[in-house]
Short mmCIF file of C-alpha atoms in Angstrom, two decimals:
data_model
loop_
_atom_site.label_atom_id
_atom_site.label_comp_id
_atom_site.label_asym_id
_atom_site.label_seq_id
_atom_site.Cartn_x
_atom_site.Cartn_y
_atom_site.Cartn_z
CA UNK O 1 -0.30 40.54 -30.19
CA UNK O 2 3.28 38.89 -31.17
CA UNK O 3 4.96 40.47 -34.08
CA UNK O 4 7.68 37.60 -34.49
CA UNK O 5 8.88 34.40 -33.38
CA UNK O 6 10.28 34.06 -29.67
CA UNK O 7 12.72 31.95 -28.04
CA UNK O 8 12.82 33.04 -24.44
CA UNK O 9 14.86 32.09 -22.11
CA UNK O 10 14.37 32.71 -18.20
CA UNK O 11 17.29 33.47 -15.98
CA UNK O 12 16.83 33.19 -12.29
CA UNK O 13 17.47 31.60 -8.93
CA UNK O 14 15.25 28.80 -7.40
CA UNK O 15 12.16 30.56 -6.56
CA UNK O 16 12.73 33.53 -8.27
CA UNK O 17 8.93 32.68 -9.99
CA UNK O 18 10.41 31.56 -13.51
CA UNK O 19 7.71 28.55 -13.81
CA UNK O 20 4.86 30.82 -12.48
CA UNK O 21 5.88 33.31 -15.22
CA UNK O 22 6.29 30.82 -17.82
CA UNK O 23 2.89 29.43 -16.91
CA UNK O 24 1.08 32.90 -17.33
CA UNK O 25 2.99 33.20 -20.82
CA UNK O 26 1.95 29.70 -21.98
CA UNK O 27 -1.78 30.58 -21.34
CA UNK O 28 -1.70 33.92 -22.82
CA UNK O 29 0.67 33.38 -25.93
CA UNK O 30 0.66 29.50 -26.46
CA UNK O 31 4.29 29.15 -25.96
CA UNK O 32 5.77 25.60 -25.15
CA UNK O 33 7.24 25.68 -21.98
CA UNK O 34 10.43 23.61 -21.52
CA UNK O 35 11.71 23.42 -17.50
CA UNK O 36 14.89 21.33 -17.14
CA UNK O 37 13.51 20.66 -13.33
CA UNK O 38 10.43 18.63 -14.96
CA UNK O 39 12.53 17.13 -17.56
CA UNK O 40 15.21 15.90 -14.76
CA UNK O 41 12.25 14.59 -12.62
CA UNK O 42 10.86 12.66 -15.47
CA UNK O 43 14.35 10.88 -15.95
CA UNK O 44 14.59 10.26 -12.52
CA UNK O 45 11.47 8.70 -12.31
CA UNK O 46 12.07 6.33 -15.04
CA UNK O 47 14.81 4.70 -12.63
CA UNK O 48 17.62 4.28 -15.30
CA UNK O 49 21.21 4.56 -14.46
CA UNK O 50 21.16 8.26 -15.95
CA UNK O 51 17.99 8.75 -13.39
CA UNK O 52 19.71 7.38 -10.58
CA UNK O 53 22.69 9.80 -11.25
CA UNK O 54 20.43 12.73 -11.75
CA UNK O 55 18.73 11.77 -8.29
CA UNK O 56 21.83 12.24 -6.19
CA UNK O 57 22.85 15.38 -8.17
CA UNK O 58 19.37 16.89 -7.49
CA UNK O 59 19.22 16.00 -3.96
CA UNK O 60 22.50 17.59 -3.36
CA UNK O 61 21.48 20.84 -4.88
CA UNK O 62 24.43 20.59 -7.42
CA UNK O 63 24.46 21.63 -11.00
CA UNK O 64 23.72 18.86 -13.58
CA UNK O 65 26.78 18.18 -15.92
CA UNK O 66 26.86 20.37 -19.16
CA UNK O 67 26.91 17.08 -21.19
CA UNK O 68 23.83 15.63 -19.42
CA UNK O 69 21.93 18.72 -19.68
CA UNK O 70 22.64 19.36 -23.25
CA UNK O 71 21.74 15.85 -24.14
CA UNK O 72 18.39 15.69 -22.23
CA UNK O 73 17.57 19.08 -23.96
CA UNK O 74 18.72 18.53 -27.41
CA UNK O 75 15.81 16.56 -29.00
CA UNK O 76 13.32 18.67 -27.66
CA UNK O 77 14.87 21.71 -28.84
CA UNK O 78 15.25 20.39 -32.50
CA UNK O 79 11.69 19.13 -32.42
CA UNK O 80 10.18 22.91 -31.60
CA UNK O 81 12.78 24.54 -34.12
CA UNK O 82 11.89 22.24 -36.99
CA UNK O 83 8.00 22.80 -36.36
CA UNK O 84 8.40 26.54 -35.74
CA UNK O 85 7.21 26.66 -32.34
CA UNK O 86 7.58 29.56 -30.02
CA UNK O 87 9.24 28.33 -26.61
CA UNK O 88 10.17 29.32 -23.29
CA UNK O 89 13.59 27.67 -21.62
CA UNK O 90 12.99 27.49 -17.91
CA UNK O 91 16.18 26.40 -16.16
CA UNK O 92 18.16 26.24 -19.39
CA UNK O 93 20.74 27.31 -20.03
CA UNK O 94 22.81 27.84 -16.57
CA UNK O 95 26.35 27.87 -18.05
CA UNK O 96 28.15 29.76 -20.90
CA UNK O 97 28.82 25.99 -22.32
CA UNK O 98 25.12 25.38 -22.47
CA UNK O 99 24.33 28.77 -23.95
CA UNK O 100 26.94 28.09 -26.64
CA UNK O 101 25.16 24.77 -27.28
CA UNK O 102 21.76 26.32 -27.65
CA UNK O 103 22.92 28.91 -29.93
CA UNK O 104 23.78 26.31 -32.23
CA UNK O 105 19.96 25.16 -32.29
CA UNK O 106 18.06 28.20 -31.75
CA UNK O 107 19.46 31.69 -30.70
CA UNK O 108 17.20 33.28 -28.02
CA UNK O 109 15.76 36.57 -28.93
CA UNK O 110 14.58 37.48 -25.45
CA UNK O 111 16.29 36.85 -22.08
CA UNK O 112 15.04 37.72 -18.82
CA UNK O 113 17.01 37.99 -16.04
CA UNK O 114 14.52 37.64 -13.01
CA UNK O 115 16.00 38.99 -9.46
CA UNK O 116 14.66 38.08 -6.27
CA UNK O 117 16.14 38.25 -2.62
CA UNK O 118 17.75 34.86 -1.23
CA UNK O 119 15.43 34.61 1.88
CA UNK O 120 12.27 35.24 -0.13
CA UNK O 121 13.37 32.76 -2.81
CA UNK O 122 13.94 30.03 -0.10
CA UNK O 123 10.40 31.01 1.62
CA UNK O 124 8.86 30.25 -1.70
CA UNK O 125 10.43 26.78 -2.10
CA UNK O 126 10.34 25.26 1.36
CA UNK O 127 6.93 26.64 1.77
CA UNK O 128 5.78 24.81 -1.19
CA UNK O 129 3.27 22.07 -0.92
CA UNK O 130 1.79 20.31 -3.91
CA UNK O 131 -1.45 18.21 -4.38
CA UNK O 132 -0.38 14.59 -5.99
CA UNK O 133 -3.71 14.44 -7.71
CA UNK O 134 -4.55 17.61 -9.37
CA UNK O 135 -1.12 19.37 -9.21
CA UNK O 136 -2.37 22.50 -7.63
CA UNK O 137 0.41 24.33 -5.77
CA UNK O 138 0.33 25.99 -2.38
CA UNK O 139 2.75 27.92 0.14
CA UNK O 140 2.61 27.68 3.83
CA UNK O 141 3.85 31.26 4.06
CA UNK O 142 2.13 33.18 1.01
CA UNK O 143 -0.87 30.71 -0.33
CA UNK O 144 -2.25 28.61 2.34
CA UNK O 145 -5.29 25.99 1.90
CA UNK O 146 -8.47 26.48 3.40
CA UNK O 147 -7.58 23.52 5.53
CA UNK O 148 -4.12 22.97 6.77
CA UNK O 149 -2.18 20.30 4.45
CA UNK O 150 -5.36 19.44 2.26
CA UNK O 151 -6.11 20.43 -1.32
CA UNK O 152 -9.04 22.92 -1.44
CA UNK O 153 -10.19 21.16 -5.00
CA UNK O 154 -10.10 17.26 -4.06
CA UNK O 155 -9.14 16.80 -0.41
CA UNK O 156 -5.91 15.07 -1.16
CA UNK O 157 -3.14 15.46 1.48
CA UNK O 158 -0.45 17.82 0.12
CA UNK O 159 3.12 16.69 -0.23
CA UNK O 160 6.50 18.57 -0.31
CA UNK O 161 9.32 17.54 -2.61
CA UNK O 162 12.17 15.96 -0.88
CA UNK O 163 14.43 18.51 -1.98
CA UNK O 164 12.63 21.38 -0.90
CA UNK O 165 14.51 21.88 2.10
CA UNK O 166 16.45 24.78 3.38
CA UNK O 167 20.01 23.49 3.03
CA UNK O 168 19.40 22.29 -0.31
CA UNK O 169 17.55 25.21 -1.75
CA UNK O 170 20.36 27.67 -0.16
CA UNK O 171 23.08 25.68 -1.76
CA UNK O 172 21.17 25.86 -5.21
CA UNK O 173 20.75 29.64 -4.84
CA UNK O 174 24.45 30.21 -4.09
CA UNK O 175 25.57 27.71 -6.72
CA UNK O 176 23.18 29.68 -9.34
CA UNK O 177 24.40 33.35 -8.37
CA UNK O 178 28.21 32.01 -8.83
CA UNK O 179 27.49 30.18 -12.09
CA UNK O 180 25.22 32.62 -13.79
CA UNK O 181 27.29 35.54 -13.40
CA UNK O 182 29.33 34.66 -16.37
CA UNK O 183 26.40 33.67 -18.31
CA UNK O 184 24.80 37.12 -17.59
CA UNK O 185 27.66 38.47 -19.23
CA UNK O 186 27.59 36.40 -22.07
CA UNK O 187 24.00 37.46 -22.76
CA UNK O 188 24.69 41.12 -22.09
CA UNK O 189 26.22 41.64 -25.32
CA UNK O 190 23.34 40.44 -27.25
CA UNK O 191 20.90 43.49 -26.68
CA UNK O 192 18.17 41.11 -25.59
CA UNK O 193 18.73 40.72 -22.01
CA UNK O 194 16.10 42.42 -19.62
CA UNK O 195 16.46 42.43 -15.77
CA UNK O 196 13.22 41.87 -13.94
CA UNK O 197 12.50 42.66 -10.34
CA UNK O 198 10.56 39.69 -9.15
CA UNK O 199 10.54 40.39 -5.07
CA UNK O 200 6.81 41.49 -5.37
CA UNK O 201 5.31 38.53 -7.42
CA UNK O 202 3.81 37.65 -10.69
CA UNK O 203 0.92 40.49 -10.36
CA UNK O 204 3.79 43.09 -10.70
CA UNK O 205 6.21 41.54 -13.21
CA UNK O 206 3.67 39.92 -15.61
CA UNK O 207 2.64 43.49 -17.36
CA UNK O 208 6.15 44.41 -17.55
CA UNK O 209 6.92 41.06 -19.51
CA UNK O 210 3.97 41.47 -21.75
CA UNK O 211 5.08 44.83 -22.63
CA UNK O 212 8.46 43.42 -23.77
CA UNK O 213 6.94 40.70 -25.74
CA UNK O 214 4.33 42.90 -27.57
CA UNK O 215 6.77 45.82 -28.36
#
């Protein structure tokens, strides 16, 4: 049982399993999950000038500018705080500038630093396949469909995101490690930062995270 309101930040490189962990916590506790990746993809799909700019940045595996990221997140965050809703931030903040912006709206009271080895993270992403109809997620290395390239549930052909390629993912991983070291130091002094070893998958880390939340 949750004893107080939660503003949770998930820190982790691409492929660390932030999204999977967030989905489990949403199911168990009803947290609202905000993923910058999902939000950026929505803006890109709208094909606005901002969307076109974001598309080029994401395709190259680069980080989105702090001002743009904060602008995309601001309205969503204010709405959650105004309605006293517990939330999980996945992929935000990624820099100390973004963390300082977040603190002005809602200081996080639990920061989970999810560690994963680079090659494992790359396999998790480049092996990912999605069903365009039901949204089911598979992986050619770890969770294969019963029939190759076909969804188990509706028979749709599975797709791969264009930016889920080795070069892009490797660049994103290295960039994350470079940028986030300063952010980890920023949160270290709060006493709310916990390091989680995610190399063994969700079955191992979920009980550990649940214990932190319910302690």
